[in-house]
mmCIF file of C-alpha atoms in Angstrom:
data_model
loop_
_atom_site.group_PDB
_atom_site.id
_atom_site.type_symbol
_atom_site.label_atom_id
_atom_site.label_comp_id
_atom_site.label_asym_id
_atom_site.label_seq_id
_atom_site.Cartn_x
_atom_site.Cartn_y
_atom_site.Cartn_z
ATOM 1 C CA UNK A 1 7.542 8.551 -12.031
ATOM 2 C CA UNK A 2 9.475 11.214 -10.199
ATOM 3 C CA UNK A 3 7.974 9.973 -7.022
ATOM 4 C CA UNK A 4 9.709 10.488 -3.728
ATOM 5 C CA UNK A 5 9.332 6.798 -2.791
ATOM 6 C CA UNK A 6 8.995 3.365 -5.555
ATOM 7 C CA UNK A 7 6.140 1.411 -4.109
ATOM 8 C CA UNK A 8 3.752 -0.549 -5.561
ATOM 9 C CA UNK A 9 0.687 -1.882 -2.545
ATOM 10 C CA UNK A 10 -2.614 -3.140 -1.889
ATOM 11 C CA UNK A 11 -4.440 -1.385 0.214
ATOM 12 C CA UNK A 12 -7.837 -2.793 2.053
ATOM 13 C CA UNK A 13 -9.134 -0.399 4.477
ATOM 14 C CA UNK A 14 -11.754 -1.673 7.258
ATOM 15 C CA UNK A 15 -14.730 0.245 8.323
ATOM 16 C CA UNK A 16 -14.660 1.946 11.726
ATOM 17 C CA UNK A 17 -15.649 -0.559 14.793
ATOM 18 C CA UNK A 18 -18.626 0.243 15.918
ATOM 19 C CA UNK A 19 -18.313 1.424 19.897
ATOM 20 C CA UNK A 20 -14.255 1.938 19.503
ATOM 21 C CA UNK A 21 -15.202 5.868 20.710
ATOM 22 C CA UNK A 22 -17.045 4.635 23.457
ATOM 23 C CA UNK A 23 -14.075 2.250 24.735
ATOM 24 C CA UNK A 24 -10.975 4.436 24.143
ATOM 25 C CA UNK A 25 -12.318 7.806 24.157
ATOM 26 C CA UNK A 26 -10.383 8.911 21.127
ATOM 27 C CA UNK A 27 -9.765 8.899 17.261
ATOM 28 C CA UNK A 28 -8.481 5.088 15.846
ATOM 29 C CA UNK A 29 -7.313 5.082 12.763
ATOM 30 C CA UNK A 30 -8.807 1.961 10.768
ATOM 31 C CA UNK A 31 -7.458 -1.448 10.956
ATOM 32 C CA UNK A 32 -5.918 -2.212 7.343
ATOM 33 C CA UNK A 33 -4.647 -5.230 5.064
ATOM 34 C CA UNK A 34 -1.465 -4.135 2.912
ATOM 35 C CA UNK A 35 -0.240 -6.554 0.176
ATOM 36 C CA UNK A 36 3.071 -3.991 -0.526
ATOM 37 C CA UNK A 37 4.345 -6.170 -4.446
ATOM 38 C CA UNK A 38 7.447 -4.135 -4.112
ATOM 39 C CA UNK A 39 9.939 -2.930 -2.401
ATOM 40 C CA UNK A 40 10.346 -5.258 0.288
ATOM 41 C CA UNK A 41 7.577 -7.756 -0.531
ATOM 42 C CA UNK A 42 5.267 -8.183 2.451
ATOM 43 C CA UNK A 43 1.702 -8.744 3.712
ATOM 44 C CA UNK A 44 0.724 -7.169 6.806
ATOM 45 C CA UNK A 45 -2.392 -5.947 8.450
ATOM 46 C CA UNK A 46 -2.373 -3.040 10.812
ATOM 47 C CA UNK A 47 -4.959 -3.949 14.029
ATOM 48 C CA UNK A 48 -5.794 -1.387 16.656
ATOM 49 C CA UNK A 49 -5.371 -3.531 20.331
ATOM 50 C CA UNK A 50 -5.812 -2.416 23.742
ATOM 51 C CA UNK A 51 -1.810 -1.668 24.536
ATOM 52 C CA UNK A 52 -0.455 -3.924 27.682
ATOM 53 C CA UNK A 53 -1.323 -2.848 31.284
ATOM 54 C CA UNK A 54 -4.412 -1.904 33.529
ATOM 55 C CA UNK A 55 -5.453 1.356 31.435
ATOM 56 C CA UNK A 56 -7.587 1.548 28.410
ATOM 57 C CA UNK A 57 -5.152 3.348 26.302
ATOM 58 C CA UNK A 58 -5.631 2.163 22.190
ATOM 59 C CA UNK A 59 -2.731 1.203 19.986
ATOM 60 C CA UNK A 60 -2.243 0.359 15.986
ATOM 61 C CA UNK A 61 0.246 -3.165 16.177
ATOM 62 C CA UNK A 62 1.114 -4.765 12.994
ATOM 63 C CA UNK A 63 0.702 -9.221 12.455
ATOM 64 C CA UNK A 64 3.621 -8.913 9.905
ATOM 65 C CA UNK A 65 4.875 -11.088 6.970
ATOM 66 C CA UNK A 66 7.920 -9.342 5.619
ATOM 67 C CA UNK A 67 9.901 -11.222 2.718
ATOM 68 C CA UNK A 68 13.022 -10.376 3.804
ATOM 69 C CA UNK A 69 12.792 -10.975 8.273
ATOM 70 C CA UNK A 70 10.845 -14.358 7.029
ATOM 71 C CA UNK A 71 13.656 -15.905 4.858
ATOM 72 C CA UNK A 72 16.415 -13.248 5.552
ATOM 73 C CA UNK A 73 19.223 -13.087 2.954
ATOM 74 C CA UNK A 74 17.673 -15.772 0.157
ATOM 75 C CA UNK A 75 18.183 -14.406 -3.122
ATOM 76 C CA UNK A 76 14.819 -13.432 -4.633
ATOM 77 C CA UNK A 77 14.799 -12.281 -8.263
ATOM 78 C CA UNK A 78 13.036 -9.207 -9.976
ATOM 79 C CA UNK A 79 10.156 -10.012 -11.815
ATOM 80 C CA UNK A 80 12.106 -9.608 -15.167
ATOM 81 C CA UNK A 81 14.704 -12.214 -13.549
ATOM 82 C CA UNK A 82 11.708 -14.672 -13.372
ATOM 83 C CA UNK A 83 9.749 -13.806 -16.447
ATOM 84 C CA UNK A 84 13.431 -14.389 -18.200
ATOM 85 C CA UNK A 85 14.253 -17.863 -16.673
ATOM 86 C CA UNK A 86 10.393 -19.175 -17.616
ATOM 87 C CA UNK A 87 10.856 -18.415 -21.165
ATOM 88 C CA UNK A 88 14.700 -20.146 -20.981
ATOM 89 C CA UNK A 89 12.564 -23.285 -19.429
ATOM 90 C CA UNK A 90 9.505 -22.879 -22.062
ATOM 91 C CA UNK A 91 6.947 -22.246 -19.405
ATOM 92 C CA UNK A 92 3.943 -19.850 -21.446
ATOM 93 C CA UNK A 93 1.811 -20.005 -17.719
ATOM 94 C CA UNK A 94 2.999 -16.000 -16.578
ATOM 95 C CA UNK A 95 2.518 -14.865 -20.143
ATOM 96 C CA UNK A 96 -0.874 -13.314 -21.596
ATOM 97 C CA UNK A 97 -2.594 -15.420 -24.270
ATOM 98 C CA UNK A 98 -3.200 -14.361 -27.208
ATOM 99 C CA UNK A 99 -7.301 -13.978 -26.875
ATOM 100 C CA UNK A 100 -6.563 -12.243 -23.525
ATOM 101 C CA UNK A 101 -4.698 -9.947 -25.260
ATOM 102 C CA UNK A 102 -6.909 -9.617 -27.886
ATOM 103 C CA UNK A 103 -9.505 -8.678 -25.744
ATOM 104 C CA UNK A 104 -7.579 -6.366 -23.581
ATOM 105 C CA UNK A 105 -7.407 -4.384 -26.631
ATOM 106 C CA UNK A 106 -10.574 -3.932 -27.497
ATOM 107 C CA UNK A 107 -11.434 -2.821 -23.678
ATOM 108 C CA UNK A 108 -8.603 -0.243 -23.620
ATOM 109 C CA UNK A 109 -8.527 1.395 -27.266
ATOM 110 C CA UNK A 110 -11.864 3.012 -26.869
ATOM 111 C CA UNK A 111 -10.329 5.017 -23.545
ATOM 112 C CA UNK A 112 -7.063 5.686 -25.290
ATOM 113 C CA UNK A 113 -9.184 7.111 -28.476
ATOM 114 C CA UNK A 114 -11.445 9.461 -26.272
ATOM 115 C CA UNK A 115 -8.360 10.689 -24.380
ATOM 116 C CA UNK A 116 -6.266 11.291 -27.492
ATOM 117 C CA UNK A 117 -9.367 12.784 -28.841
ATOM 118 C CA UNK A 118 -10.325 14.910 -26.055
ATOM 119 C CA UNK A 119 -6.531 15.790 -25.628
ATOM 120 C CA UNK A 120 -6.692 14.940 -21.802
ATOM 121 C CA UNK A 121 -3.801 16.174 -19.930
ATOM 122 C CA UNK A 122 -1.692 14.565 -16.963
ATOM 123 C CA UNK A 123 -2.355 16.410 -13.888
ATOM 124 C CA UNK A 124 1.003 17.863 -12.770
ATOM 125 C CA UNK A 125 2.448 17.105 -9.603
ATOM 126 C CA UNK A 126 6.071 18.320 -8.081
ATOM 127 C CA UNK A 127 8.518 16.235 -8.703
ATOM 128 C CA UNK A 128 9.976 14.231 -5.715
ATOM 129 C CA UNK A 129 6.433 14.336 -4.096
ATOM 130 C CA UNK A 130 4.202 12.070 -3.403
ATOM 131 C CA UNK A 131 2.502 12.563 -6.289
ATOM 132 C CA UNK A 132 -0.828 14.207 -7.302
ATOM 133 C CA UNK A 133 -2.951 15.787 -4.465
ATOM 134 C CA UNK A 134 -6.062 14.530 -6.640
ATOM 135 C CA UNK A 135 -4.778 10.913 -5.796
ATOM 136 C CA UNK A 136 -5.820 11.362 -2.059
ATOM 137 C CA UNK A 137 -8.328 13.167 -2.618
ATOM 138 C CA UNK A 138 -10.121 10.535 -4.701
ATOM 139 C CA UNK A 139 -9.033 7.774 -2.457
ATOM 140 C CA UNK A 140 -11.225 9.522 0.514
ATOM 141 C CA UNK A 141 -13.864 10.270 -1.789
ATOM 142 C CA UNK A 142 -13.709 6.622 -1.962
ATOM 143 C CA UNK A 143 -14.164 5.722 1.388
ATOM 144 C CA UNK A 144 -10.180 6.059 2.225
ATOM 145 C CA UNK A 145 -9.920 7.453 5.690
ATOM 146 C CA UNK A 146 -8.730 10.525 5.639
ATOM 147 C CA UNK A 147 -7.231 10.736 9.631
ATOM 148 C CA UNK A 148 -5.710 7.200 8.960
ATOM 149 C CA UNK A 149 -3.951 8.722 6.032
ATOM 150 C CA UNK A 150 -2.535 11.421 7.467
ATOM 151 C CA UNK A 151 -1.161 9.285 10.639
ATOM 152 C CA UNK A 152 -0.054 7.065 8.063
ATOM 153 C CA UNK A 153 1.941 9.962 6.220
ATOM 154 C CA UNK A 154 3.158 11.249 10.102
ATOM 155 C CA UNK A 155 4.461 8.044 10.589
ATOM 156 C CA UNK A 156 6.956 7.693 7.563
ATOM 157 C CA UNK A 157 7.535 4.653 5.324
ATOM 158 C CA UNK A 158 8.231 1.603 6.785
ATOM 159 C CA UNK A 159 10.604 0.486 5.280
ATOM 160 C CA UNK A 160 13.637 2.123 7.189
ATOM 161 C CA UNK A 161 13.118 -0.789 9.962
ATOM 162 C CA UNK A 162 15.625 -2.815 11.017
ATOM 163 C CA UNK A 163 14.488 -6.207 11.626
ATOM 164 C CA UNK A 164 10.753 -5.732 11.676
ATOM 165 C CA UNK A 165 10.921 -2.836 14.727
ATOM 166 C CA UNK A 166 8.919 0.583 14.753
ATOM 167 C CA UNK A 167 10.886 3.255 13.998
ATOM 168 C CA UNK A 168 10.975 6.077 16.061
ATOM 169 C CA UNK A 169 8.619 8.291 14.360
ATOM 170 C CA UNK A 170 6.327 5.246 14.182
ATOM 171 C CA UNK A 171 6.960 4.557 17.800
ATOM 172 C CA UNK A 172 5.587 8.030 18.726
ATOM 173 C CA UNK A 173 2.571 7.886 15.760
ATOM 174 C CA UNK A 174 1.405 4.342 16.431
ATOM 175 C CA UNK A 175 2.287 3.905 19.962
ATOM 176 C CA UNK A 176 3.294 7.004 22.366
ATOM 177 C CA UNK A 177 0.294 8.992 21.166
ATOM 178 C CA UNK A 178 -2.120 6.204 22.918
ATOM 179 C CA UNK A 179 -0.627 6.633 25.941
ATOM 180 C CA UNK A 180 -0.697 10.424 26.245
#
């Protein structure tokens, strides 16, 4: 909540490829597979490619499936839309059963009794951010890499394109910088 951007993704980072030093002779960030469930539904997966020409110079392209440049202007329902016209047709298949449910419960209620118990706190972030520092931080702890995420924050959110293009500031992140 209070977020300076409404995105829900998938993120699947790749390990570093072995030898990329040795061929380009500089930092890649790491190829990645994003599944982004909303805004602008889309699938893509960020590569890192030799760019065009007779020099060795890296660059981070995108194979792109974007709801909207795929089937343009077709109308395409929020998920309450959809949930509301399966229970019009009587269709129980997007719905939770009742033993999932069930069972849900008794995985979850445990956790919610220890933190009510414990009287964990949020941790606090500033409003209009991009939320909790701790988020990143546990994301590299993870594995996450950490120069990838900050070319990835340089770069802006992607979703100001117009019709699939780089942006400017990605232009100059994903692109320029390999040929400097």
């Amino acid at each position: 909540k209070a977020l300076i951007q409404r995105k829900a993704e998938i993120r699947v980072q790749f390990r570093k490829v072995p030898g990329a030093m040795t061929m380009f002779n500089s930092y890649l960030p790491r190829n990645e597979l994003v599944i982004r469930l909303q805004p602008n539904e889309s699938v893509f997966m960020r590569t890192n490619v030799k760019a065009p020409g007779l020099m060795t110079h890296p660059t981070q392209n995108e194979l792109d499936l974007t709801y909207k440049n795929r089937y343009g202007d077709v109308d395409n329902p929020g998920a309450y839309s959809r949930l509301l016209l399966e229970v019009m047709r009587g269709n129980q298949g997007p719905f939770v059963r009742k033993d999932e449910l069930r069972r849900a419960w008794e995985i979850f209620t445990p956790l919610l009794n220890e933190l009510e118990e414990k009287k964990v706190k949020p941790v606090p972030y500033e409003y209009g951010g991009r939320g909790p520092k701790e988020a990143d931080e546990l994301a590299i702890k993870a594995g996450y890499d950490e120069n990838t995420l900050n070319l990835r924050l340089k770069a802006g959110p992607r979703d100001n394109r117009k019709g699939g293009q780089y942006t400017a500031q990605e232009f100059d992140v994903y692109v320029e910088k390999s040929s400097k």
